[in-house]
XYZ file of C-alpha atoms in Angstrom:
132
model
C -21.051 -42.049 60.115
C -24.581 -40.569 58.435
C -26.775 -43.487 57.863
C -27.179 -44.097 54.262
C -29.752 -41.677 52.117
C -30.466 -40.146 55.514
C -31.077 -36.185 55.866
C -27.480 -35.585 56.948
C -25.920 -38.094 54.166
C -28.118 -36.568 51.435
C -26.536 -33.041 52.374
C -22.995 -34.354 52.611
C -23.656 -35.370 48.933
C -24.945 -32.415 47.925
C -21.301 -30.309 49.597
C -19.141 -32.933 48.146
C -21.557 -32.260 44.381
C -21.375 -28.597 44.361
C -17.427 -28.294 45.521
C -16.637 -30.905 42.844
C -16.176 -28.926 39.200
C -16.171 -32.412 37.254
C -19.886 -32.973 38.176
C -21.315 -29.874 38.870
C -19.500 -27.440 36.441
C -19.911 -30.121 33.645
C -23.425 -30.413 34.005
C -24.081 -26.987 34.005
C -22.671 -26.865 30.539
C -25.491 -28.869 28.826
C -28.287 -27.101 31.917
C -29.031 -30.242 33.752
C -31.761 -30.231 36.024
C -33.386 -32.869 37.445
C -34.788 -34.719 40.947
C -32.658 -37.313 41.735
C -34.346 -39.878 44.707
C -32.416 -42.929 45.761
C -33.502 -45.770 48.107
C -33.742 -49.646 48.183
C -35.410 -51.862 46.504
C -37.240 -53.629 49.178
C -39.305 -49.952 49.791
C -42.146 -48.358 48.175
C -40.790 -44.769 47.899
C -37.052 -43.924 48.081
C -35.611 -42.659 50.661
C -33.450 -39.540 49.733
C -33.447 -36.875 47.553
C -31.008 -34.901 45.556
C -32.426 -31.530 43.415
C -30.294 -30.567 40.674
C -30.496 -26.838 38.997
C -28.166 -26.776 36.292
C -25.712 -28.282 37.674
C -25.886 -27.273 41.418
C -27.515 -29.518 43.998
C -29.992 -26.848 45.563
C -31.737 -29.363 48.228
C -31.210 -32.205 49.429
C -32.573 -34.312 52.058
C -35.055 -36.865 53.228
C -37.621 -38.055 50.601
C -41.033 -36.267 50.891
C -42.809 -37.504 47.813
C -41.330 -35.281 45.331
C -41.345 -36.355 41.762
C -38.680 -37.772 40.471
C -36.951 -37.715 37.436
C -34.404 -40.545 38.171
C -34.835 -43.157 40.806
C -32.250 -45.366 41.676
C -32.454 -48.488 43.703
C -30.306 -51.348 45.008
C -29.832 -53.701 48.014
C -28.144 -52.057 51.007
C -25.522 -54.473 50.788
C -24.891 -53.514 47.120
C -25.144 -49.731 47.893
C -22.501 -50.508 51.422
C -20.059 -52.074 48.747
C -20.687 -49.593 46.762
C -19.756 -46.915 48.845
C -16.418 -48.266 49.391
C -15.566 -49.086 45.749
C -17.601 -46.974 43.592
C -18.827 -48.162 40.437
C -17.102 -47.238 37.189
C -18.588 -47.190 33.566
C -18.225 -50.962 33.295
C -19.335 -52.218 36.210
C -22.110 -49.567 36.792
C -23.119 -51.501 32.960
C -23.102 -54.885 34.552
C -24.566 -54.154 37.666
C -27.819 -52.467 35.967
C -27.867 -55.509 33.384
C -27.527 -57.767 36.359
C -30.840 -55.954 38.270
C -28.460 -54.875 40.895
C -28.821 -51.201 40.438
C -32.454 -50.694 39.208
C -33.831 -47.198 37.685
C -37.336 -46.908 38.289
C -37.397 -43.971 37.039
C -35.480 -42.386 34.370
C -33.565 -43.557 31.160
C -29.966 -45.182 31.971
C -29.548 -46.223 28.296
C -29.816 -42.789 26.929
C -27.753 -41.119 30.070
C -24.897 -43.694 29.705
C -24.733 -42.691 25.831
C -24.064 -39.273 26.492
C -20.874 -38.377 27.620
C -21.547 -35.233 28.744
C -24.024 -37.170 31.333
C -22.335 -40.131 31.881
C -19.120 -39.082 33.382
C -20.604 -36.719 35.978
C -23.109 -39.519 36.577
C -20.243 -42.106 37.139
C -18.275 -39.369 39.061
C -21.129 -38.837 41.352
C -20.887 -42.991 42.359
C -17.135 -41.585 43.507
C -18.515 -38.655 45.625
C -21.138 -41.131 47.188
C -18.168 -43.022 48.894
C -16.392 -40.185 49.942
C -19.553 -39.141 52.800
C -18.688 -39.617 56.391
């Protein structure tokens, strides 16, 4: 098994995100693009990163201090439990109002508001558990 945000997990995320139509065809409806880094909390920088061209995950990899747009954090025991039952719209909710999941960067309010974000977004939680 990849190690969590590692080079060869990022790019297993980015397969499962362009072969899925639910995330990547829906957000190349509205033209999403965006740098996506994810980490833990306990660490200055995240740790991977995710580029997003609307729609289509064109790199991803190890963090090397590209700006992000979003930057989500958590606990690695959060993320582990997590990865085996993804969040849904309700609990992704409680665990951001609860400081599990933390966004240092980007707006989760707004995202969660829009639909046409929000369910890719939540889908993408579902792709995340799927990596080997």
């Amino acid at each position: 098994m990849a190690e969590l945000f590692s080079d060869d997990w990022m790019n297993q995320l980015k397969d499962a995100w362009n072969a899925d139509p639910e995330v990547k065809d829906a957000l190349a409806k509205i033209n999403f693009c965006s740098t996506i880094s994810c980490g833990f909390k306990s660490d200055d920088n995240p740790t991977g990163v995710f580029v997003v061209e609307n729609g289509e995950c064109t790199r991803a990899g190890n963090w090397n201090g590209e700006t992000s747009d979003w930057d989500m954090r958590a606990d690695e025991d959060n993320w582990q439990k997590w990865m085996k039952k993804p969040l849904g719209m309700t609990s992704m909710g409680m665990a951001v109002a609860t400081g599990k999941l933390k966004f240092a960067k980007g707006d989760f309010g707004s995202m969660i508001k829009n639909p046409s974000m929000a369910g890719p977004f939540i889908k993408s939680f579902a792709l995340m558990s799927k990596i080997g």
